[in-house]
Structure formats: structure tokens, C-alpha cells
CSV table of C-alpha atoms in Angstrom, one decimal:
chain,number,residue,atom,x,y,z
A,1,MET,CA,-0.1,0.2,-0.1
A,2,VAL,CA,1.1,3.4,-0.9
A,3,GLY,CA,2.5,6.1,1.6
A,4,ARG,CA,2.0,9.8,1.7
A,5,ARG,CA,4.4,12.2,0.4
A,6,ALA,CA,5.6,15.0,2.5
A,7,VAL,CA,5.4,18.6,0.9
A,8,LEU,CA,8.7,19.0,-1.4
A,9,SER,CA,10.7,22.0,-1.2
A,10,ALA,CA,11.3,25.1,-4.2
A,11,ALA,CA,14.5,22.2,-4.4
A,12,ALA,CA,12.9,19.6,-5.5
A,13,VAL,CA,10.6,21.1,-7.5
A,14,ALA,CA,13.4,22.7,-9.8
A,15,LEU,CA,14.9,19.5,-9.6
A,16,LEU,CA,12.1,17.7,-11.8
A,17,LEU,CA,11.8,20.7,-13.7
A,18,ALA,CA,15.1,20.5,-14.8
A,19,GLY,CA,14.5,17.0,-15.2
A,20,CYS,CA,11.6,17.5,-17.3
A,21,THR,CA,12.0,21.0,-19.3
A,22,ASN,CA,9.9,21.6,-22.6
A,23,GLY,CA,6.8,20.8,-21.2
A,24,GLY,CA,4.2,19.8,-23.4
A,25,HIS,CA,1.8,18.0,-23.1
A,26,GLY,CA,-1.9,18.8,-23.1
A,27,GLU,CA,-3.9,16.6,-21.2
A,28,ASP,CA,-2.7,14.2,-18.1
A,29,GLU,CA,-3.4,17.2,-16.6
A,30,ALA,CA,-7.0,17.1,-18.2
A,31,THR,CA,-6.9,13.9,-17.2
A,32,GLN,CA,-5.7,14.9,-13.5
A,33,LYS,CA,-8.3,17.2,-12.2
A,34,ASP,CA,-11.4,15.4,-13.1
A,35,THR,CA,-12.6,12.1,-14.4
A,36,ALA,CA,-11.1,8.9,-14.2
A,37,GLY,CA,-11.3,4.7,-13.8
A,38,THR,CA,-11.2,2.1,-15.8
A,39,SER,CA,-12.9,-1.3,-14.9
A,40,SER,CA,-12.3,-4.6,-16.7
A,41,GLY,CA,-12.3,-8.5,-16.4
A,42,THR,CA,-11.6,-9.8,-12.2
A,43,ALA,CA,-13.4,-7.8,-10.0
A,44,GLY,CA,-10.7,-7.4,-7.4
A,45,SER,CA,-11.0,-6.4,-4.2
A,46,PRO,CA,-8.5,-3.3,-2.6
A,47,THR,CA,-7.0,-6.1,-0.3
A,48,ALA,CA,-5.9,-8.0,-3.0
A,49,SER,CA,-4.7,-5.0,-5.6
A,50,GLY,CA,-2.6,-3.8,-3.0
A,51,SER,CA,-0.9,-6.6,-1.5
A,52,ALA,CA,2.1,-5.9,0.4
A,53,SER,CA,3.3,-9.5,-1.6
A,54,ALA,CA,3.2,-7.9,-5.0
A,55,SER,CA,4.2,-4.4,-3.9
A,56,PRO,CA,8.2,-3.3,-3.8
A,57,SER,CA,10.1,-1.8,-0.7
A,58,ALA,CA,9.6,1.7,-0.8
A,59,SER,CA,12.8,2.1,1.1
A,60,SER,CA,14.3,0.6,-1.9
A,61,ARG,CA,12.9,1.6,-5.2
A,62,PRO,CA,9.4,3.3,-6.0
A,63,TYR,CA,6.6,2.1,-8.4
A,64,THR,CA,7.9,2.4,-12.3
A,65,LEU,CA,7.4,0.8,-15.4
A,66,ALA,CA,10.1,0.1,-17.3
A,67,GLU,CA,10.0,1.2,-21.1
A,68,ALA,CA,10.6,-2.1,-22.4
A,69,ALA,CA,7.6,-3.3,-20.5
A,70,ALA,CA,6.3,-0.8,-21.3
A,71,PRO,CA,2.5,-1.2,-23.9
A,72,LYS,CA,4.2,0.0,-27.6
A,73,THR,CA,1.4,-0.1,-29.9
A,74,ARG,CA,-1.8,2.4,-29.2
A,75,ALA,CA,-4.1,-1.5,-29.8
A,76,GLU,CA,-1.9,-2.1,-26.7
A,77,ALA,CA,-1.8,0.7,-24.8
A,78,VAL,CA,-5.6,0.6,-24.9
A,79,ALA,CA,-5.5,-3.0,-23.5
A,80,PHE,CA,-3.8,-2.0,-20.8
A,81,VAL,CA,-5.2,0.7,-19.3
A,82,ARG,CA,-9.0,-1.0,-20.1
A,83,GLY,CA,-7.1,-3.7,-17.8
A,84,LEU,CA,-6.6,-2.2,-14.7
A,85,THR,CA,-9.2,-2.7,-12.1
A,86,VAL,CA,-10.7,0.0,-10.0
A,87,GLN,CA,-13.8,-0.3,-8.2
A,88,PRO,CA,-15.6,2.3,-6.1
A,89,ASP,CA,-14.2,1.0,-3.3
A,90,TYR,CA,-10.5,2.0,-3.6
A,91,PHE,CA,-11.2,5.4,-2.3
A,92,GLY,CA,-13.5,4.8,0.1
A,93,THR,CA,-16.8,3.5,0.9
A,94,GLY,CA,-20.2,4.5,-0.8
A,95,TYR,CA,-18.9,5.5,-3.9
A,96,ARG,CA,-20.7,4.3,-7.0
A,97,ARG,CA,-19.6,4.3,-10.8
A,98,ARG,CA,-20.7,7.9,-12.1
A,99,ASP,CA,-22.4,8.3,-15.6
A,100,PRO,CA,-21.0,9.1,-18.1
A,101,TYR,CA,-18.5,6.4,-15.7
A,102,GLU,CA,-15.9,6.5,-18.2
A,103,LEU,CA,-13.7,8.7,-20.6
A,104,GLY,CA,-11.1,7.7,-23.7
A,105,PRO,CA,-9.3,5.9,-24.6
A,106,THR,CA,-8.1,8.0,-27.9
A,107,SER,CA,-9.4,11.6,-26.2
A,108,TRP,CA,-8.0,13.8,-23.0
A,109,ALA,CA,-8.7,17.0,-22.2
A,110,VAL,CA,-6.7,19.9,-22.9
A,111,LEU,CA,-6.5,23.3,-21.1
A,112,GLY,CA,-6.7,25.8,-23.5
A,113,GLU,CA,-5.3,29.2,-23.8
A,114,ASP,CA,-8.3,30.3,-22.4
A,115,CYS,CA,-7.8,28.1,-19.2
A,116,LEU,CA,-10.9,26.5,-20.3
A,117,TRP,CA,-10.5,22.3,-20.0
A,118,ARG,CA,-12.0,20.5,-22.9
A,119,ARG,CA,-11.6,16.8,-24.4
A,120,GLU,CA,-9.4,16.5,-27.5
A,121,ALA,CA,-8.0,13.9,-29.4
A,122,LEU,CA,-4.8,12.2,-28.0
A,123,PRO,CA,-1.5,13.9,-30.0
A,124,SER,CA,0.5,11.8,-31.0
A,125,THR,CA,2.8,11.5,-28.0
A,126,VAL,CA,0.5,9.9,-26.4
A,127,LEU,CA,-0.9,6.1,-26.7
A,128,ALA,CA,-4.4,6.3,-24.8
A,129,SER,CA,-5.8,7.1,-22.0
A,130,LEU,CA,-8.6,6.3,-20.4
A,131,THR,CA,-10.7,8.2,-17.1
A,132,ARG,CA,-13.1,6.4,-14.9
A,133,SER,CA,-15.4,8.8,-12.6
A,134,PHE,CA,-16.8,8.0,-9.2
A,135,VAL,CA,-19.6,9.4,-6.9
A,136,ARG,CA,-20.7,9.5,-3.4
A,137,PRO,CA,-24.1,10.4,-2.7
A,138,GLY,CA,-25.0,13.3,-0.6
A,139,THR,CA,-26.4,11.9,3.3
A,140,ASP,CA,-28.0,13.8,6.6
A,141,GLY,CA,-27.5,17.4,4.2
A,142,ALA,CA,-24.1,16.7,3.1
A,143,GLY,CA,-23.3,17.1,-0.5
A,144,ALA,CA,-22.2,14.6,-3.1
A,145,VAL,CA,-18.0,13.3,-3.3
A,146,TYR,CA,-16.6,13.4,-6.7
A,147,VAL,CA,-13.4,11.5,-7.6
A,148,SER,CA,-11.8,10.3,-10.7
A,149,LEU,CA,-9.0,8.1,-11.9
A,150,THR,CA,-7.0,8.8,-15.3
A,151,VAL,CA,-4.2,6.4,-16.7
A,152,THR,CA,-2.5,7.9,-19.6
A,153,VAL,CA,0.6,5.7,-21.4
A,154,HIS,CA,2.6,8.1,-23.3
A,155,ILE,CA,5.3,6.7,-25.9
A,156,SER,CA,8.2,7.4,-23.7
A,157,THR,CA,9.1,8.1,-20.2
A,158,ARG,CA,10.6,11.5,-21.7
A,159,GLN,CA,7.6,12.5,-22.6
A,160,ALA,CA,5.9,11.4,-19.3
A,161,ARG,CA,8.2,13.8,-17.3
A,162,ARG,CA,7.5,16.6,-20.3
A,163,ASP,CA,4.1,16.1,-19.4
A,164,MET,CA,4.2,16.4,-15.4
A,165,ALA,CA,6.5,18.7,-16.1
A,166,SER,CA,3.7,20.6,-17.6
A,167,SER,CA,1.3,20.6,-15.2
A,168,LEU,CA,3.6,21.9,-12.3
A,169,ASP,CA,3.0,24.7,-15.2
A,170,GLU,CA,-0.2,25.2,-15.1
A,171,PRO,CA,-1.6,26.8,-12.4
A,172,LEU,CA,0.6,29.8,-13.0
A,173,ARG,CA,-0.8,29.9,-16.5
A,174,CYS,CA,-4.3,29.7,-15.4
A,175,PRO,CA,-4.8,30.7,-12.2
A,176,GLU,CA,-8.6,30.1,-12.8
A,177,GLU,CA,-9.4,27.3,-14.6
A,178,ARG,CA,-12.8,26.3,-15.7
A,179,LEU,CA,-13.6,22.5,-15.8
A,180,ASN,CA,-16.8,23.0,-17.5
A,181,ALA,CA,-20.4,25.1,-17.9
A,182,THR,CA,-20.7,26.2,-14.2
A,183,ASP,CA,-17.4,24.4,-12.0
A,184,THR,CA,-14.5,27.0,-11.6
A,185,VAL,CA,-11.2,25.9,-10.3
A,186,GLN,CA,-8.7,28.0,-8.6
A,187,LYS,CA,-6.4,29.4,-5.6
A,188,MET,CA,-4.4,25.9,-6.6
A,189,THR,CA,-0.8,25.1,-5.3
A,190,SER,CA,1.1,23.2,-7.0
A,191,ARG,CA,4.3,20.9,-5.6
A,192,GLY,CA,6.7,17.9,-7.0
A,193,ASP,CA,8.3,15.0,-5.5
A,194,PRO,CA,10.4,12.9,-7.0
A,195,PHE,CA,11.6,10.0,-5.6
A,196,ASP,CA,15.1,9.9,-5.9
A,197,GLU,CA,14.6,13.5,-3.0
A,198,GLN,CA,13.3,10.8,-0.5
A,199,ARG,CA,10.2,13.1,0.0
A,200,ASN,CA,8.2,10.7,-2.6
A,201,ALA,CA,7.8,7.1,-1.4
A,202,THR,CA,5.6,5.6,-4.1
A,203,THR,CA,6.8,6.6,-7.6
A,204,ASP,CA,9.2,7.6,-10.4
A,205,ASP,CA,7.5,11.7,-10.3
A,206,ASP,CA,4.5,12.6,-8.0
A,207,LEU,CA,2.6,15.9,-8.2
A,208,THR,CA,-0.3,17.3,-5.8
A,209,GLU,CA,-2.2,20.3,-5.9
A,210,PHE,CA,-4.7,21.7,-3.1
A,211,GLY,CA,-6.9,24.9,-3.9
A,212,GLN,CA,-10.9,24.8,-4.5
A,213,TYR,CA,-13.2,24.7,-6.5
A,214,VAL,CA,-16.7,27.5,-7.3
A,215,VAL,CA,-20.0,26.0,-8.6
A,216,ASP,CA,-21.5,29.3,-10.5
A,217,GLY,CA,-24.8,30.4,-8.4
A,218,ASP,CA,-22.7,29.0,-4.7
A,219,ALA,CA,-21.4,31.6,-2.8
A,220,LYS,CA,-19.1,29.2,-0.6
A,221,PRO,CA,-15.9,27.6,-2.2
A,222,ARG,CA,-15.2,23.7,-1.6
A,223,ARG,CA,-12.1,21.8,-1.5
A,224,PHE,CA,-10.6,20.5,-4.4
A,225,ASP,CA,-7.3,18.2,-4.6
A,226,TRP,CA,-5.4,16.8,-7.6
A,227,PHE,CA,-2.9,14.2,-8.0
A,228,LYS,CA,-0.8,12.8,-10.2
A,229,HIS,CA,1.9,10.1,-10.8
A,230,ARG,CA,4.2,8.9,-13.1
A,231,LEU,CA,5.8,5.6,-13.9
A,232,GLY,CA,7.8,5.5,-16.4
A,233,PRO,CA,5.7,6.2,-19.4
A,234,VAL,CA,2.4,5.8,-17.5
A,235,THR,CA,0.9,8.3,-15.5
A,236,VAL,CA,-1.6,7.5,-13.2
A,237,ALA,CA,-3.7,10.9,-11.9
A,238,ALA,CA,-6.7,11.8,-9.4
A,239,THR,CA,-9.2,13.9,-8.6
A,240,VAL,CA,-11.1,15.2,-5.5
A,241,ARG,CA,-13.8,17.3,-5.5
A,242,HIS,CA,-14.7,18.0,-2.0
A,243,ALA,CA,-18.5,18.3,-0.3
A,244,ALA,CA,-19.5,21.6,1.1
A,245,GLY,CA,-19.8,21.6,4.6
A,246,GLU,CA,-16.9,19.3,5.6
A,247,SER,CA,-15.1,19.7,8.6
A,248,ASP,CA,-10.8,19.9,8.7
A,249,GLU,CA,-11.0,15.7,9.8
A,250,GLU,CA,-13.6,15.0,7.1
A,251,GLN,CA,-11.3,16.5,4.2
A,252,THR,CA,-8.1,14.8,5.3
A,253,ALA,CA,-9.9,11.3,5.9
A,254,LEU,CA,-11.6,11.8,1.8
A,255,THR,CA,-8.5,12.9,0.9
A,256,ASP,CA,-6.9,10.0,2.3
A,257,ALA,CA,-9.1,7.4,0.4
A,258,ALA,CA,-8.6,8.7,-2.6
A,259,LEU,CA,-4.5,8.6,-2.1
A,260,THR,CA,-4.9,4.9,-1.2
A,261,GLY,CA,-6.8,4.1,-4.0
A,262,VAL,CA,-4.6,5.7,-6.2
A,263,GLY,CA,-2.1,3.3,-4.7
A,264,TYR,CA,-3.9,-0.2,-5.3
A,265,VAL,CA,-3.9,1.2,-9.6
A,266,THR,CA,0.3,2.0,-9.9
A,267,ALA,CA,1.0,-1.0,-7.8
A,268,ASP,CA,-0.8,-3.0,-10.2
A,269,VAL,CA,1.3,-1.1,-13.2
A,270,ASP,CA,4.2,-1.7,-11.1
A,271,ARG,CA,3.1,-5.5,-11.4
A,272,TYR,CA,2.4,-5.4,-15.1
A,273,GLY,CA,5.8,-4.0,-15.2
A,274,ARG,CA,7.7,-7.0,-13.2
A,275,ASP,CA,5.7,-9.7,-15.0
A,276,ARG,CA,6.2,-8.7,-18.5
A,277,ALA,CA,10.0,-8.3,-17.7
A,278,SER,CA,9.8,-11.4,-16.0
A,279,ALA,CA,7.9,-13.6,-18.9
A,280,THR,CA,8.9,-15.9,-21.8
A,281,PRO,CA,8.5,-14.2,-25.1
A,282,SER,CA,5.1,-15.8,-25.4
A,283,ALA,CA,3.9,-14.7,-22.8
A,284,THR,CA,4.7,-10.8,-23.1
A,285,ALA,CA,2.1,-11.1,-25.9
A,286,SER,CA,-0.1,-10.1,-23.4
A,287,THR,CA,-0.8,-6.3,-23.0
A,288,ALA,CA,-3.5,-6.5,-20.1
A,289,PRO,CA,-2.5,-6.0,-16.0
A,290,SER,CA,-2.1,-10.0,-15.3
A,291,THR,CA,-4.4,-9.2,-12.4
A,292,ALA,CA,-7.5,-8.0,-14.1
A,293,PRO,CA,-7.5,-9.9,-18.1
A,294,SER,CA,-8.4,-7.6,-20.4
A,295,THR,CA,-12.7,-8.5,-21.4
A,296,GLU,CA,-11.1,9.0,-18.2
A,297,VAL,CA,-9.5,14.6,-14.8
A,298,LYS,CA,-8.6,18.0,-13.6
A,299,GLY,CA,-10.4,18.7,-17.4
A,300,ALA,CA,-13.5,20.4,-19.5
A,301,GLY,CA,-14.7,18.1,-21.1
A,302,ASP,CA,-14.6,15.7,-18.4
A,303,GLU,CA,-18.1,16.1,-16.8
């Protein structure tokens, strides 16, 4: 199971940017900030997906995916993202699939020059991107909580690193980001945690944003969380749109639960790579994660 990263310093952010310069992506952010998911084959439980026996030691190395073991074609990448199991209860109790449940895998969300998120066709640097969305309906007067998770396969680790760097820059470029016709994200604070800085105990790179979103006609802002992890050429992103009126304790619990769900998915990506690396030539033909045989972000167009 995945540990929580500590806040990274400005020096760590600079280090990440130095390794990822010439950013240019256009979606993972989108894929990050507001939609997510993937379903598939077996309905594995969170315990099974995040089992300690399948997880590498956080102290020895991060969850990762070697480029040689990653999907190489669009067809392989689509099978891969669809093969990853993402269950509603990964993120806590009471969640269910949202309608629409999936977005992708041949499009992703892009933050335009006008700071509006919209879905566009994948660029040549991305093989597949799938978002799955979940909702925890409001109870006892509390509003609904929305969670999304997006898995994106880039053509190379270099391109995935550029995407991470671009994501760090977006809150600076757009202090207010329009998610859709009614919701605006604002006052976002970003940070990044590269594994080799020892502030990130989980994946190759780890980005986090915290801020608030405002619904037109609603005077009180609500908390907004966004997480993005890189494992070689693959990124896993999740967003949490909190309900109005949550206590600090409730917000923390919801955020921690969402990070746990991201951990189940990153562990499966890591497992997929290790299985592929150790497989026989005939076995490597399979592109779906072994835990779930094959059978949508912060962003506009994800609603």
C-alpha cells in the first residue's frame, strides 16, 4: 500500500523541472483534474490489488514501469488501460460509478489558452488515456463527493516527464481554470516530489495540487484535490471534489482514502511491468495487467 508523500521544497520542484523541461502535454492535467477510472475483467478487491506481496519496498525503489515493458502500440495501450481494475470502493465506502463512467481512451482533456478544459483527440505522443469517474452521493444534508482517476500511456518516459513538468506550470498559467460550464478551480497550489529526493515514497514522480472549486450560484468554495503520479511512461492521476460543509477531519479522511485508491492502481501498473519483464517471449504478447485480464481529470470535457 502506498505511503503519503511529504511536502516538497522549492529545490525539489526545480530539480523535477530541470529534468522535464520543454513541457508540452495537454491532457494528463486534464486527465488529472477531474475524471477517471477503468474497469475490467476480474473484480479484485482493494486488498488484493494492493497486497504487500506484490508491492516493492518503498525504501528500495519506487513503483515504476520500465519503458521496455510498457505498451508500444495504441492497441496495446488501450488493452492496458482497460485491463487495470478500478473499483468504487478503492476510494472509500459509499462510492458508485458515475454517469458517464468512462471517457477515452482515444481522447483526453486539454487546458486551452482560454483556461477552459476541453476534450481533444490524443496527440502523437500519447498512446491511450482512460478516465473513470465515481460519486459518493450526499447523505444527512451533506453534498456529493466526486472522484475521478485517469491512466495515460505516453510513447516514452521522456514524454511522460514533459507532461509532468507541464502540469506543474498550469496553475501559474491559469490562476482560474474552468472545468465545465458551471465549475471553476482556483487558488491552486502545486508541488512535485521526485523519488530520488526521498520525499516521495511511491512512484518515479509525484505531483499534488490543492485548492478550491466554485460552482456558479454557490457562494461557498469547496475543496479540490488533484494527484498525479508517473511510473516510467505511464501517468496515473486522480481528482477529488469535496462536498460543501466538510470538517477538516472529513476532508483529510477523504483525501487519504483517495490516495489509497491511487496506490492500488499504481501497484498494479508496477506489477504489470515486473510480470512482463520476467515473462517468456510468448507471454509478453499479453498487454493486459495480469491481475485483471482485459475482457476518463482535472479537466474540461470530463463532465
